[in-house]
C-alpha positions as a printed NumPy array, in Angstrom:
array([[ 30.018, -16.298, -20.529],
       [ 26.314, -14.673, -20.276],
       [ 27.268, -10.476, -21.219],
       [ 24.626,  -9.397, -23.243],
       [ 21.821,  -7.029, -22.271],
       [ 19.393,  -9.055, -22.604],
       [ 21.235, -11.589, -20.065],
       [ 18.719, -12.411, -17.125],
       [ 19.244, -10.542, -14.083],
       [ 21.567, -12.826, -12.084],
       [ 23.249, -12.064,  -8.272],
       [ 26.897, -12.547,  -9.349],
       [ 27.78 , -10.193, -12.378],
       [ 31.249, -11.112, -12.864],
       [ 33.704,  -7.982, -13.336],
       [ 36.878,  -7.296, -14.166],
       [ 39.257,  -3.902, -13.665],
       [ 41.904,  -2.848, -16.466],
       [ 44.235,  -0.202, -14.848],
       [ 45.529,  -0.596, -11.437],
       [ 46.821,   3.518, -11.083],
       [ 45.224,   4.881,  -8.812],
       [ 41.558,   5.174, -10.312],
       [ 41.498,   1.877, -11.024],
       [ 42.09 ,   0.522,  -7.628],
       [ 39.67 ,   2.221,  -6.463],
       [ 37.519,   0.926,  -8.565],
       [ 38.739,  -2.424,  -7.679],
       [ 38.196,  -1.568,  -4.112],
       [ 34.653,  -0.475,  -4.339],
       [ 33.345,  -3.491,  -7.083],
       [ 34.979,  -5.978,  -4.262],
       [ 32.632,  -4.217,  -1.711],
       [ 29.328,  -4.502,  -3.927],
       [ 26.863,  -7.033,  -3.726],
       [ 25.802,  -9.239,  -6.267],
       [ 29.185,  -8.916,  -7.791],
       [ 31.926, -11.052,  -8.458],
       [ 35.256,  -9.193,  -8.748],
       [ 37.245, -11.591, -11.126],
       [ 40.7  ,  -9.202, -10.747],
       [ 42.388,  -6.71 , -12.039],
       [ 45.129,  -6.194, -15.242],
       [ 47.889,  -4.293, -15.351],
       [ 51.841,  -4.829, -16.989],
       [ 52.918,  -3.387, -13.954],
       [ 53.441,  -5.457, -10.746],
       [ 53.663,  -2.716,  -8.755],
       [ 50.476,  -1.575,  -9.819],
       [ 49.212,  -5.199,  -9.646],
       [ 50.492,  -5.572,  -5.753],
       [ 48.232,  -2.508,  -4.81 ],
       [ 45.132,  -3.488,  -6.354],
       [ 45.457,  -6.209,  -4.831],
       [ 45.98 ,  -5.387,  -1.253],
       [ 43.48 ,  -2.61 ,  -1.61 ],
       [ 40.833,  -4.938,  -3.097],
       [ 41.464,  -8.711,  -2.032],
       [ 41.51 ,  -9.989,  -5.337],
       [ 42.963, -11.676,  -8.162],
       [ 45.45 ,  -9.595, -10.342],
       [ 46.665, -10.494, -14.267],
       [ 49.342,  -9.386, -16.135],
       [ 47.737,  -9.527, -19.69 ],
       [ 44.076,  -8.797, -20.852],
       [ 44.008, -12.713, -22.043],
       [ 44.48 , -13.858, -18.604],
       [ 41.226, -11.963, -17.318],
       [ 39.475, -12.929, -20.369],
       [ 40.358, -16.985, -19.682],
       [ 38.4  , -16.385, -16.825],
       [ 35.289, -14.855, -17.682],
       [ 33.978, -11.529, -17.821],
       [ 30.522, -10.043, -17.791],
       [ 31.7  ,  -6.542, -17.207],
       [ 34.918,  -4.663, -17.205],
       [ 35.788,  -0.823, -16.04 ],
       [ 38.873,   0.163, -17.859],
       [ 40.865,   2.739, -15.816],
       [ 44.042,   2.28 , -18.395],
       [ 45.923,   5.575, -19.895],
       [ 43.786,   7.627, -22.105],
       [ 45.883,   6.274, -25.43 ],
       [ 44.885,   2.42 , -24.384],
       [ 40.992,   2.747, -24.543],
       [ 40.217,   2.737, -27.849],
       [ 42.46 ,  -0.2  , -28.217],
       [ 41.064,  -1.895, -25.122],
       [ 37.474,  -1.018, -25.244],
       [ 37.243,  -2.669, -28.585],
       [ 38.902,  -5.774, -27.269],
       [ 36.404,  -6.128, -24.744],
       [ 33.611,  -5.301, -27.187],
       [ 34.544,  -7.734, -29.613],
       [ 34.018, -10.489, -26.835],
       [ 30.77 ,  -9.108, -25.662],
       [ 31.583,  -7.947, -22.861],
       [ 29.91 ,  -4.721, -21.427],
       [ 32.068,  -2.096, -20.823],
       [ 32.936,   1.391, -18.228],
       [ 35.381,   3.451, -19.534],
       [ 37.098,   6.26 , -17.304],
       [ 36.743,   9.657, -18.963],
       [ 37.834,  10.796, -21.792],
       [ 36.649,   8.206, -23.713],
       [ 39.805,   8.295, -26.07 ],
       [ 42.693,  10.328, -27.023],
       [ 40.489,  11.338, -29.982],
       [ 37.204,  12.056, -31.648],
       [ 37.529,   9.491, -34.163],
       [ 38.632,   7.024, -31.836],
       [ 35.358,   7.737, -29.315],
       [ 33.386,   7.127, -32.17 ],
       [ 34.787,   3.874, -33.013],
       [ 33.852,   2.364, -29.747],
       [ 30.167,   3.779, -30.057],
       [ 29.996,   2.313, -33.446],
       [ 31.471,  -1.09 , -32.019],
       [ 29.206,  -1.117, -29.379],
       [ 26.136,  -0.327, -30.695],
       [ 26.585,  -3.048, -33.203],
       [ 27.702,  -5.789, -30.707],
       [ 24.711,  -4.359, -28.523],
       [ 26.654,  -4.128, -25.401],
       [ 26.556,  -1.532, -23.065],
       [ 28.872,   1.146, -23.015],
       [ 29.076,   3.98 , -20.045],
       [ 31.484,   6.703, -19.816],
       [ 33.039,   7.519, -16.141],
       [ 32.436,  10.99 , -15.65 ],
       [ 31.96 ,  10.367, -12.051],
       [ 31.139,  14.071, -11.2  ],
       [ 27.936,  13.585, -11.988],
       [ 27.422,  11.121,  -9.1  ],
       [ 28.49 ,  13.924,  -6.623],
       [ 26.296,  14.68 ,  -4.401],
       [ 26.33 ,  18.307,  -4.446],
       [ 25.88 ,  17.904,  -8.333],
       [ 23.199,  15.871,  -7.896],
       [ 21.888,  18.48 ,  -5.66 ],
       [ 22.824,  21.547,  -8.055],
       [ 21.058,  19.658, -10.988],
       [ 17.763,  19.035,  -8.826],
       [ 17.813,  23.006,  -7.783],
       [ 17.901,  24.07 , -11.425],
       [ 15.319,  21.827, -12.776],
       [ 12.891,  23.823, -14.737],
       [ 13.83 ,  27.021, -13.77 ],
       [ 15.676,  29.119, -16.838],
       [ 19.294,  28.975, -16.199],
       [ 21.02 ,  32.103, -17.789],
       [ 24.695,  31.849, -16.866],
       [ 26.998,  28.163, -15.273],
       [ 30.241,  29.389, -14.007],
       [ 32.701,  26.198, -12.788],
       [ 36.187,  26.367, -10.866],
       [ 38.292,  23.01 , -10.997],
       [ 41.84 ,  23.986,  -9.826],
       [ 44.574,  22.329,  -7.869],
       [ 48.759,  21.679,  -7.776],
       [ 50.241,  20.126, -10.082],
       [ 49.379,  16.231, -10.311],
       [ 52.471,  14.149, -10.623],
       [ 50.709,  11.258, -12.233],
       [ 50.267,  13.451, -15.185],
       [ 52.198,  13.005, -18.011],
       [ 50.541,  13.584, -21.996],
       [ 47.485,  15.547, -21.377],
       [ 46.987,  19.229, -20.241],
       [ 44.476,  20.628, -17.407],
       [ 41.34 ,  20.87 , -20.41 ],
       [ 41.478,  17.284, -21.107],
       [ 41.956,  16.082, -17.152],
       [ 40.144,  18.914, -15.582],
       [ 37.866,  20.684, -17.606],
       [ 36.087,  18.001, -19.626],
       [ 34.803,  16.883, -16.39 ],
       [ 32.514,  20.661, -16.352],
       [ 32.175,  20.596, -20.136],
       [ 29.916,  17.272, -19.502],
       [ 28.263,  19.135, -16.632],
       [ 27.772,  22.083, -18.715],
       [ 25.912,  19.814, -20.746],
       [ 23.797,  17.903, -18.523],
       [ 22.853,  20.988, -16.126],
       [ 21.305,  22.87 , -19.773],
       [ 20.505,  19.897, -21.309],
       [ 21.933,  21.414, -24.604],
       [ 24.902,  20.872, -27.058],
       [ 27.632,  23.533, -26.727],
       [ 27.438,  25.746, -29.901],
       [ 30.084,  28.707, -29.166],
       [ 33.572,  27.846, -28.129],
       [ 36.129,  30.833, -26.858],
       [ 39.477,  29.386, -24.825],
       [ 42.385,  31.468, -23.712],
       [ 45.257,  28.754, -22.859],
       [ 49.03 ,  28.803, -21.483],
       [ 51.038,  27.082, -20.424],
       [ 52.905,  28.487, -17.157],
       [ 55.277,  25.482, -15.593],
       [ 54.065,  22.699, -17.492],
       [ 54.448,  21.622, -21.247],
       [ 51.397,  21.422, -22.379],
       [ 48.601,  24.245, -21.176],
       [ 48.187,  24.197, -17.29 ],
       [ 45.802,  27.513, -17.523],
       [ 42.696,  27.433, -19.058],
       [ 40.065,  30.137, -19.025],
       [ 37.221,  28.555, -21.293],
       [ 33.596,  30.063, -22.035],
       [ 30.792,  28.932, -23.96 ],
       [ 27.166,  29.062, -25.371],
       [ 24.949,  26.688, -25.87 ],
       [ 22.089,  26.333, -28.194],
       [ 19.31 ,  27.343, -25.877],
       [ 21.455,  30.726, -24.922],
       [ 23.302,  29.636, -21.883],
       [ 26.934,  31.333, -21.215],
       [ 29.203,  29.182, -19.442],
       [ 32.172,  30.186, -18.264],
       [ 34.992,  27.248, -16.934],
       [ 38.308,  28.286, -14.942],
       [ 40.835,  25.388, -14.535],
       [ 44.515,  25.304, -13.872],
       [ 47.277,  23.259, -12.204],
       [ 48.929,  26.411, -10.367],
       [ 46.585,  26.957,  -7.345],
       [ 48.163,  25.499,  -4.212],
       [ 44.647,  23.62 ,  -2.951],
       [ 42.364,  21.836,  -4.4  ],
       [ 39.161,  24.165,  -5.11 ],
       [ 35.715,  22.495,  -7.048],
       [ 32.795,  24.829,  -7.282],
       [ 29.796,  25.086,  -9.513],
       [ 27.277,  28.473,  -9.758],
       [ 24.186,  29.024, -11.717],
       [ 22.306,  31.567, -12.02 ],
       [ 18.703,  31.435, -13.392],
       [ 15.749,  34.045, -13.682],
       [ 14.606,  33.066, -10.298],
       [ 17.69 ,  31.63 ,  -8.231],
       [ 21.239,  31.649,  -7.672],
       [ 22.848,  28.135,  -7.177],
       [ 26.183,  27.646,  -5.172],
       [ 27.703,  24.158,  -5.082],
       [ 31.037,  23.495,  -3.221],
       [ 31.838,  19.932,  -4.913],
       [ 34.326,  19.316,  -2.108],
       [ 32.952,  20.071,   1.143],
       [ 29.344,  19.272,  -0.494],
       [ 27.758,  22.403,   0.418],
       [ 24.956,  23.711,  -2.043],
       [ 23.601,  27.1  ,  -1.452],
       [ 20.219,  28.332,  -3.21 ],
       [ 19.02 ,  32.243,  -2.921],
       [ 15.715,  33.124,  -4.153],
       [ 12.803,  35.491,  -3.732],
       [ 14.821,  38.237,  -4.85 ],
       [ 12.826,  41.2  ,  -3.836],
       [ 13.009,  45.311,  -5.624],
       [ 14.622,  46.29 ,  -2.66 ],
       [ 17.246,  44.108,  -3.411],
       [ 17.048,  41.776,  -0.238],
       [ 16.411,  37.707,  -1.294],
       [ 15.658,  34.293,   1.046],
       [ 18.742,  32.146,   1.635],
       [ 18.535,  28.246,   2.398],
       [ 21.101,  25.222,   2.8  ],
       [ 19.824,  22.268,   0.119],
       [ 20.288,  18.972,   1.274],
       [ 23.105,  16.882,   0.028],
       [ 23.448,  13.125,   0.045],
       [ 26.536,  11.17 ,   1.308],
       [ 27.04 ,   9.221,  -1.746],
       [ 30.912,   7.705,  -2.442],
       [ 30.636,   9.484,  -6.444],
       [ 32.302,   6.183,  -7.822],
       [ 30.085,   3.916,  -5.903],
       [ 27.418,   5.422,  -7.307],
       [ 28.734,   5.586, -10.692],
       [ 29.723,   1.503, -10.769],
       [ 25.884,   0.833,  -9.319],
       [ 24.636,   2.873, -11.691],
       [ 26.558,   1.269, -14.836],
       [ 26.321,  -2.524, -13.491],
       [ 22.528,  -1.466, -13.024],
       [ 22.236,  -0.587, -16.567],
       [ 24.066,  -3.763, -17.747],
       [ 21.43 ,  -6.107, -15.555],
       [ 18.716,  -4.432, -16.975],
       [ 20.141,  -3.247, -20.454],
       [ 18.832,  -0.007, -19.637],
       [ 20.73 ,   3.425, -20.787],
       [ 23.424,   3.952, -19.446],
       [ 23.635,   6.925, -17.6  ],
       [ 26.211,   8.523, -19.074],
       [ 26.286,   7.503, -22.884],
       [ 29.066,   7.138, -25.442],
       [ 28.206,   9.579, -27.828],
       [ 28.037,  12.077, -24.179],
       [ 31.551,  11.306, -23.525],
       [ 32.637,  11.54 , -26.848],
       [ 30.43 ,  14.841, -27.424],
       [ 32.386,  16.132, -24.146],
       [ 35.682,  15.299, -25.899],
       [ 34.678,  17.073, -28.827],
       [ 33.957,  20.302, -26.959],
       [ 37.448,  19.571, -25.02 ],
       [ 39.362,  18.886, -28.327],
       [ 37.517,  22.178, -29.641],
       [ 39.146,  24.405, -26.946],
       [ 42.419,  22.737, -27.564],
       [ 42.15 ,  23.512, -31.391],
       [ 40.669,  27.021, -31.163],
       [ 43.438,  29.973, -31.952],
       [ 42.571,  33.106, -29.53 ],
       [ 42.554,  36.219, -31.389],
       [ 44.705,  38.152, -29.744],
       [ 43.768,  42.135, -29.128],
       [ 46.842,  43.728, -30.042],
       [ 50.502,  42.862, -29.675],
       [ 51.457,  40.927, -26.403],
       [ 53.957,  41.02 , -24.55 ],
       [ 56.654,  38.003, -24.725],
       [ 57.048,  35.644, -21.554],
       [ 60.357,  36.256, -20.686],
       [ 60.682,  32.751, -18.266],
       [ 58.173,  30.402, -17.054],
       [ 56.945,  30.829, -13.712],
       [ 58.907,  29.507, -11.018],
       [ 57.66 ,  26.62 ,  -9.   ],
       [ 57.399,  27.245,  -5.214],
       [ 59.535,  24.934,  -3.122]])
């Protein structure tokens, strides 16, 4: 089995998918599609799970992680619950095999870490799937902004309430998808930290109004929640010499500039690529693995992202004066 980066670049990379939920089917579905790779199948305990991948994706489907390793692996995604990564990463590690891991990295800090260490030593690569980056209108948000002094990011990721969900809350499956893009639009570590959480209908916090600085002086400002009854994705920035809109769903990115004393400005549409996100993402990480370049999103990103994530989840609000008590949680329509 040929996995390390140094490992000539061959046509038939052969890759494996643990997780068949629903991300990891898709991944399934769009490795099976990709040339110059050889989709060896996917794992999951679940046959349901297992029946679906393989419909979706035409290939072979294991039960155990042994199974897929028996037959060979250059490369695996691993789409598996949060809590299984840091156990599974390091599996896959340990064998040399070059490894995707769906955002968050792990469940914790620590555990983030651990797979950076393990990977760096082994000298495998290691990407972390924070496939917004490979939007399109992200892409074209990013390209807008470049060198231009951005002042203020302001992001909106909110939605219903996702029945898949079970043991995380809307900062560590929404909003650690715009803490990374915080990051990569400034190209600066978060330094300042202020959440204001609650949780409405679910257990755990389904509302999160986060804001933030960064070291070079950029206030960022994050508004997530499960309670909205669409699905809503924007990104604006505003910078000394434009203002950059970016609907992530309908891929729409809006730039004003020229902003005149008389208060009138130039408007233009940017173009936006077409771009499947998590085609883009698995090209991108099989790329770096053929090549051993870095990986475009790193470890120590995804587990700096978790950090600022964990941060928010840690951070007591101060609270003004005396609030009121919640009587009842809100009802849920329907």
């Amino acid at each position: 089995m040929s996995s390390k980066g140094s490992a000539p670049a061959k046509a038939g990379l052969r890759v494996g998918v643990i997780g068949a939920g629903v991300m990891g089917s898709n991944h399934a579905r769009v490795l099976a599609g990709l040339p110059g790779v050889s989709l060896v199948g996917v794992v999951d305990p679940s046959a349901a799970h297992r029946a679906r991948a393989t419909e979706l994706a035409g290939c072979e489907s294991f039960e155990t992680l042994d199974q897929l390793f028996a037959e060979g692996v250059d490369a695996v995604t691993i789409a598996a619950p949060t809590h299984l990564h840091h156990e599974v990463a390091l599996d896959c590690i340990a064998k040399n095999i070059h490894v995707l891991v769906e955002k968050p990295i792990a469940s914790t800090v620590e555990e983030g870490r651990e797979i950076v260490a393990a990977a760096q030593k082994t000298g495998v690569t290691l990407m972390v799937g924070h496939v917004e980056r490979f939007n399109p209108a992200v892409a074209a948000v990013k390209q807008a902004i470049a060198g231009e002094d951005i002042l203020s990011i302001a992001i909106t990721r909110v939605g219903p309430f996702p029945p898949r969900m079970s043991n995380v809350g809307v900062v560590i499956d929404l909003a650690v998808h715009d803490i990374d893009l915080i990051r990569w639009f400034t190209e600066s570590d978060i330094v300042e930290v202020q959440p204001q959480l609650s949780s409405a209908v679910a257990e755990r916090e389904d509302i999160a109004l986060l804001q933030f600085r960064t070291a070079n002086g950029v206030l960022a400002h994050i508004n997530t929640n499960w309670l909205t009854p669409f699905k809503a994705r924007s990104v604006t920035v505003a910078t000394r010499g434009k203002y950059v809109m970016g609907d992530l769903l309908t891929r729409q990115v809006t730039e004003c500039f020229g902003f005149k004393p008389d208060g009138s400005y130039s408007m233009r549409h940017l173009p936006v690529g077409h771009d499947e996100p998590l085609r883009a993402e698995l090209i991108a990480f099989l790329k770096a693995v053929r090549h051993g370049d870095t990986p475009a999103v790193t470890g120590d990103e995804g587990v700096a992202s978790l950090e600022i994530a964990t941060q928010c989840l840690e951070t007591p609000s101060r609270p003004a004066a005396t609030a009121p008590v919640r009587k009842a949680p809100r009802r849920v329509a329907g």
